Short mmCIF file of C-alpha atoms in Angstrom, two decimals:
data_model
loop_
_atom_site.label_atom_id
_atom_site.label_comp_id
_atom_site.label_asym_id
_atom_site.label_seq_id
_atom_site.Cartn_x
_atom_site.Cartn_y
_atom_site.Cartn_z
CA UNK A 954 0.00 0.00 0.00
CA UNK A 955 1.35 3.55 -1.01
CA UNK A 956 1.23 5.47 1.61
CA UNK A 957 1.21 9.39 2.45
CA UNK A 958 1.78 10.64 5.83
CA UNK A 959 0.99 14.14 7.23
CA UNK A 960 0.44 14.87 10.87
CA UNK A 961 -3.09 16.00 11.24
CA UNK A 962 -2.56 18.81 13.53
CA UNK A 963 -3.29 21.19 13.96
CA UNK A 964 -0.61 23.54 13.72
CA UNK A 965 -0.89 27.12 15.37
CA UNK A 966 1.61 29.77 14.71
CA UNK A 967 1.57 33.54 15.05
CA UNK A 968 0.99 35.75 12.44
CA UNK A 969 3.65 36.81 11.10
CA UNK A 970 5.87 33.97 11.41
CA UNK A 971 7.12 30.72 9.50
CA UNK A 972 4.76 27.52 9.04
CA UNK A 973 7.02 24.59 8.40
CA UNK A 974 4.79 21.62 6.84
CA UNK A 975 6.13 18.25 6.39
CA UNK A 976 5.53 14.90 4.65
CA UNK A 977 6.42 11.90 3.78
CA UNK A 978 6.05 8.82 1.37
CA UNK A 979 6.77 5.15 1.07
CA UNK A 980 6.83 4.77 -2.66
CA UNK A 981 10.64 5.28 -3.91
CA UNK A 982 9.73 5.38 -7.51
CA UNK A 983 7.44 8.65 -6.91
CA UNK A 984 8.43 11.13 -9.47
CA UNK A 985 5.90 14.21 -8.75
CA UNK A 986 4.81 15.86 -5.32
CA UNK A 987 1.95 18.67 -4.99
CA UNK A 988 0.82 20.76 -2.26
CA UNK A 989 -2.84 21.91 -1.77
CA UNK A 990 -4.55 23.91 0.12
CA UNK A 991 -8.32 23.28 1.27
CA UNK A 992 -10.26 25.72 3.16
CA UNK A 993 -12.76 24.80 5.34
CA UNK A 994 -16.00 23.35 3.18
CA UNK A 995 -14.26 24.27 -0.12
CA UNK A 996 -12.59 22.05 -2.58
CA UNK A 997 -8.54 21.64 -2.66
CA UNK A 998 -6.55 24.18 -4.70
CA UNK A 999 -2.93 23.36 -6.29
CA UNK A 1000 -0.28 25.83 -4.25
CA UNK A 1001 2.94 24.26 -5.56
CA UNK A 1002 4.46 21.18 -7.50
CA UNK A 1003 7.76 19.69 -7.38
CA UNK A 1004 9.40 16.95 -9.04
CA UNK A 1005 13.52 17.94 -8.38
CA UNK A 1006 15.45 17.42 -4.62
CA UNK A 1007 16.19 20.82 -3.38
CA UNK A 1008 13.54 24.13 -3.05
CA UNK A 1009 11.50 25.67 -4.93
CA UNK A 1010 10.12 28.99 -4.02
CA UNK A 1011 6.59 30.58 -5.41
CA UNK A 1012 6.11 34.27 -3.32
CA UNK A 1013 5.56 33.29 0.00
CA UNK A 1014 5.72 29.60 -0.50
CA UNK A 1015 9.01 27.06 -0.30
CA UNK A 1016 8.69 23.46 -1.02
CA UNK A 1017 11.70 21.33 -0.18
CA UNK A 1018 12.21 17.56 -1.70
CA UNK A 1019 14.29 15.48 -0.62
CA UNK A 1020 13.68 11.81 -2.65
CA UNK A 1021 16.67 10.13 -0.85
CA UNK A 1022 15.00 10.93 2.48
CA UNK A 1023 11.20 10.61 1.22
CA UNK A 1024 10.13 13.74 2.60
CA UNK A 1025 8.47 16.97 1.14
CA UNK A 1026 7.44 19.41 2.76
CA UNK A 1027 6.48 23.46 2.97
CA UNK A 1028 7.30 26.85 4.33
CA UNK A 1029 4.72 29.33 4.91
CA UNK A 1030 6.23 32.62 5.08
CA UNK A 1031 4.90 35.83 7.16
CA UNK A 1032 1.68 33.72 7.58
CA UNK A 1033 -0.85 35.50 7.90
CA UNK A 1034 -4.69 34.56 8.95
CA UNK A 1035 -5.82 34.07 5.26
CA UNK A 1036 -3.60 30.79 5.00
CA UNK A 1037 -5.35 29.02 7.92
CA UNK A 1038 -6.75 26.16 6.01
CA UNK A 1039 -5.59 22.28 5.70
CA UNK A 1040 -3.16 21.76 3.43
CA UNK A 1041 -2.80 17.98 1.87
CA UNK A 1042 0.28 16.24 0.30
CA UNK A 1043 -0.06 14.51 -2.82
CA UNK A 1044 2.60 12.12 -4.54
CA UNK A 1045 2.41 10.53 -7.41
CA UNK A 1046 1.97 6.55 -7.30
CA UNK A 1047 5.05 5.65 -9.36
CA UNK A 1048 4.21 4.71 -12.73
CA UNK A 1049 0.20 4.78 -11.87
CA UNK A 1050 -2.34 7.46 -13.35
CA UNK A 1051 -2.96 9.07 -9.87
CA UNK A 1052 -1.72 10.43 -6.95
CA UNK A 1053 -1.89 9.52 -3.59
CA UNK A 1054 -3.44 12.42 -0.50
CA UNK A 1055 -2.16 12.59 2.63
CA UNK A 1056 -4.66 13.33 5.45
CA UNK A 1057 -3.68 17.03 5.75
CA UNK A 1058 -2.10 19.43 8.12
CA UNK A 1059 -4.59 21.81 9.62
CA UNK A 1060 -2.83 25.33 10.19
CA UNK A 1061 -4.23 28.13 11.88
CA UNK A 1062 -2.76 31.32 12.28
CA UNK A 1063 -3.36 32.90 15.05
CA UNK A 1064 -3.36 37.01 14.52
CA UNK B 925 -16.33 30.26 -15.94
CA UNK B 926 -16.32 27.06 -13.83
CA UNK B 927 -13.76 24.80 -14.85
CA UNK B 928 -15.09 21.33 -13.11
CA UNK B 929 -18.66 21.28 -12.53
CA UNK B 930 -21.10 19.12 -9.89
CA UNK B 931 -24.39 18.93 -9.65
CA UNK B 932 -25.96 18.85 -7.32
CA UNK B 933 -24.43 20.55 -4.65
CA UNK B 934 -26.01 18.44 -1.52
CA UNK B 935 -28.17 15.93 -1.54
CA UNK B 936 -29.86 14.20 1.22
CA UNK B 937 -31.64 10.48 1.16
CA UNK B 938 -32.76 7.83 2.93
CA UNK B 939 -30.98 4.23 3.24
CA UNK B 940 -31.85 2.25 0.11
CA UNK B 941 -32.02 4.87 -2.36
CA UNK B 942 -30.51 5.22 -5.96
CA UNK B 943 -28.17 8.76 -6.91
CA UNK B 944 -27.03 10.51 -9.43
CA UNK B 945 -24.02 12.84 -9.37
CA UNK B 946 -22.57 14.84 -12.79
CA UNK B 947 -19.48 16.52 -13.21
CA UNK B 948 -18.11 18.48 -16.06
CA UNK B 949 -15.11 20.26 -17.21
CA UNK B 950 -14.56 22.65 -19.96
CA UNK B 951 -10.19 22.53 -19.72
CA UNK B 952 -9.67 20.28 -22.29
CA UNK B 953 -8.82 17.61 -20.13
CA UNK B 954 -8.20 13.86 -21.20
CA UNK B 955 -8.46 12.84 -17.45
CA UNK B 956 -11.32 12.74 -14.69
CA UNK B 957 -11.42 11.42 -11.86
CA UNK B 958 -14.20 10.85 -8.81
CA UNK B 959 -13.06 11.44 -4.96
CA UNK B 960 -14.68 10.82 -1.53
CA UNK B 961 -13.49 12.70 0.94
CA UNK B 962 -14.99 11.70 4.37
CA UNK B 963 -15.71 12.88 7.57
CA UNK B 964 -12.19 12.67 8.76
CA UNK B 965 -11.34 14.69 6.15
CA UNK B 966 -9.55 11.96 3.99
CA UNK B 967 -9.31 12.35 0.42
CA UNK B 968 -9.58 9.39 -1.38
CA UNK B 969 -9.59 8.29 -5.22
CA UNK B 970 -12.42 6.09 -6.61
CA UNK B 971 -12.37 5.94 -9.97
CA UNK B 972 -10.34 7.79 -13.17
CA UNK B 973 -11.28 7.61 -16.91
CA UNK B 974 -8.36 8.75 -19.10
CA UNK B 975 -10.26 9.87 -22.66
CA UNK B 976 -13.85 7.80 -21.88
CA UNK B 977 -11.42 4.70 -20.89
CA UNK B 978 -11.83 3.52 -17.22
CA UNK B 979 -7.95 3.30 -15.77
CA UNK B 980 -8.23 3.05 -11.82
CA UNK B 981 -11.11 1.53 -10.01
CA UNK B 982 -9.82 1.37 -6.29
CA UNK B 983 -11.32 -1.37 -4.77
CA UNK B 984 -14.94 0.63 -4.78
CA UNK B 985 -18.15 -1.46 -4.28
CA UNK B 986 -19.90 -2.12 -7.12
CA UNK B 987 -22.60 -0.08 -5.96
CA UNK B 988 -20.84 2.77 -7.03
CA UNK B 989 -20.90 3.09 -11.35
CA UNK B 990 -19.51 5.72 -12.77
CA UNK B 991 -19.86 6.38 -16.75
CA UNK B 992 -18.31 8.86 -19.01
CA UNK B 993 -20.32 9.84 -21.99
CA UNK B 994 -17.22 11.92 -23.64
CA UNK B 995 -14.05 13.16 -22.16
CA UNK B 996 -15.21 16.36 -20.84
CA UNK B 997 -18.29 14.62 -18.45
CA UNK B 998 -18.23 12.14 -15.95
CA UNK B 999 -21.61 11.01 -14.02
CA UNK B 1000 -21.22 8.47 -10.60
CA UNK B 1001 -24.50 6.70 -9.48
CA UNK B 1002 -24.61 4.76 -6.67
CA UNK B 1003 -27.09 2.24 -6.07
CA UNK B 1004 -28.56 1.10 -2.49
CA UNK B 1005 -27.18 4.09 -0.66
CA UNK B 1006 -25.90 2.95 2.74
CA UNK B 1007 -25.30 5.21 6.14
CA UNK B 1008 -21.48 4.81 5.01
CA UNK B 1009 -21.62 6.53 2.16
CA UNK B 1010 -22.04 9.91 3.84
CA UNK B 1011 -19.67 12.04 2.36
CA UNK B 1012 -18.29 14.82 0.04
CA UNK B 1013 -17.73 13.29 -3.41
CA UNK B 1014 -15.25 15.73 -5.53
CA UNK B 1015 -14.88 15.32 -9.56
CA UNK B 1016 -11.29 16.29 -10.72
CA UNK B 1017 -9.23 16.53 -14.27
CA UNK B 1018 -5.96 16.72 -15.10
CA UNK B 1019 -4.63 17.23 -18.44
CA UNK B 1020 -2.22 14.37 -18.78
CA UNK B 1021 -2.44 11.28 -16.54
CA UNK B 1022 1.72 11.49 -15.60
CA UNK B 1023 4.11 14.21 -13.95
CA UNK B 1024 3.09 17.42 -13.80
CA UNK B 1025 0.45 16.94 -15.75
CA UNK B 1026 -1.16 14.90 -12.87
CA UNK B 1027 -2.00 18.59 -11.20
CA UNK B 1028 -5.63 18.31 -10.15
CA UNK B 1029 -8.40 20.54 -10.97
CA UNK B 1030 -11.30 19.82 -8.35
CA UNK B 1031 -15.10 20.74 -9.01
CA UNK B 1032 -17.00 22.11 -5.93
CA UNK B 1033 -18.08 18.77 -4.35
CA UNK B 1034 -21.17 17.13 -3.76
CA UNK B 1035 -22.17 16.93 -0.20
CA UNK B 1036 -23.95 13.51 0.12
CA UNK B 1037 -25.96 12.83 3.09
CA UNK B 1038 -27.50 9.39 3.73
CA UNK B 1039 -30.54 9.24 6.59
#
């Protein structure tokens, strides 16, 4: 079973200051890893892919990859309120047509 | 414009009932997929049609049948609705099934509730 692990949460941090979200993955041919975000009773939105090791920045948004490790995860910059939402992890299933959700991080920000 | 469509919105029924959800996208996409997302808040894949061709049927009851008429609709009815399958059912495309093409587009979900 492909698996995708998030801790549920939820996270609280300040406004203002850095959310660090992290996940990992037990498939070691996964090529492609998303990030979205899901606000409460909405439907998820695509905030960042990445399919190389290292960063990958988008305005306030980092993702990190690091395949050797299995891990992914994200940095919230000056979060503010607005970004309070869950945010699920989604890998690829290696060779499969889909990709794989992680329960999601819940992150509030408290102002 | 809405790019992945659902209808309806919510619907509520008893035990024992037969329903109809539709979803539609106007991207282009050769890829749909259906996804229940339940009370815990996990999202998980039922079925994907790549171009009208079914490609990944996870292990759903065969109450559950979805159909694709073209590549730009695809419809899920379930038949006998249990308690069980209370839940948000999302539609999604991508445009490719591989890489970065995988990137999901998700309609607005349809809010199923089963008395």
């Amino acid at each position: 079973q492909k698996e995708v692990e998030q801790n549920s949460g939820p996270l609280s941090v300040p406004e203002g200051a850095i959310a660090s979200l992290n996940c990992t993955y037990s498939d070691r041919g996964s090529q492609s890893f998303f990030w979205y975000r899901q606000y409460s009773g909405k439907s998820p939105e695509l905030i960042m892919f990445i399919y190389s090791n290292g960063d990958k920045e988008d305005g306030r948004f980092t993702a990190q990859l690091n395949k050797a490790s299995q891990y992914v995860s994200l940095l919230i910059r000056d979060s503010q309120p607005s970004d309070s939402a869950t945010y699920l992890c989604a890998v690829d299933s290696g060779g499969y047509q889909k990709v794989t959700f992680g329960i999601g991080t819940k992150l509030q920000v408290i102002p | 414009d809405t790019a992945v469509s659902q209808t309806p919105k919510y619907l509520v029924t008893q035990m024992g009932n037969d329903k109809s959800i539709k979803c539609e996208q106007n991207l282009g996409h050769d890829t749909m997929y259906w996804y229940k997302q339940d009370s815990k808040k996990f999202l998980k894949i039922m079925f994907s049609y790549n171009n009208k061709e079914l490609i990944i049927n996870e292990t759903v009851p065969n109450r559950f049948s979805p159909k694709s008429p073209d590549k730009a609709h695809l419809n899920l009815h379930i038949n006998s609705l249990e308690l069980g399958d209370s839940a948000v059912y999302f539609c999604a495309s991508s445009q490719e099934s591989g890489g970065a093409g995988l990137q999901q587009f998700f309609g607005p979900g349809t809010r199923l509730t089963v008395l």
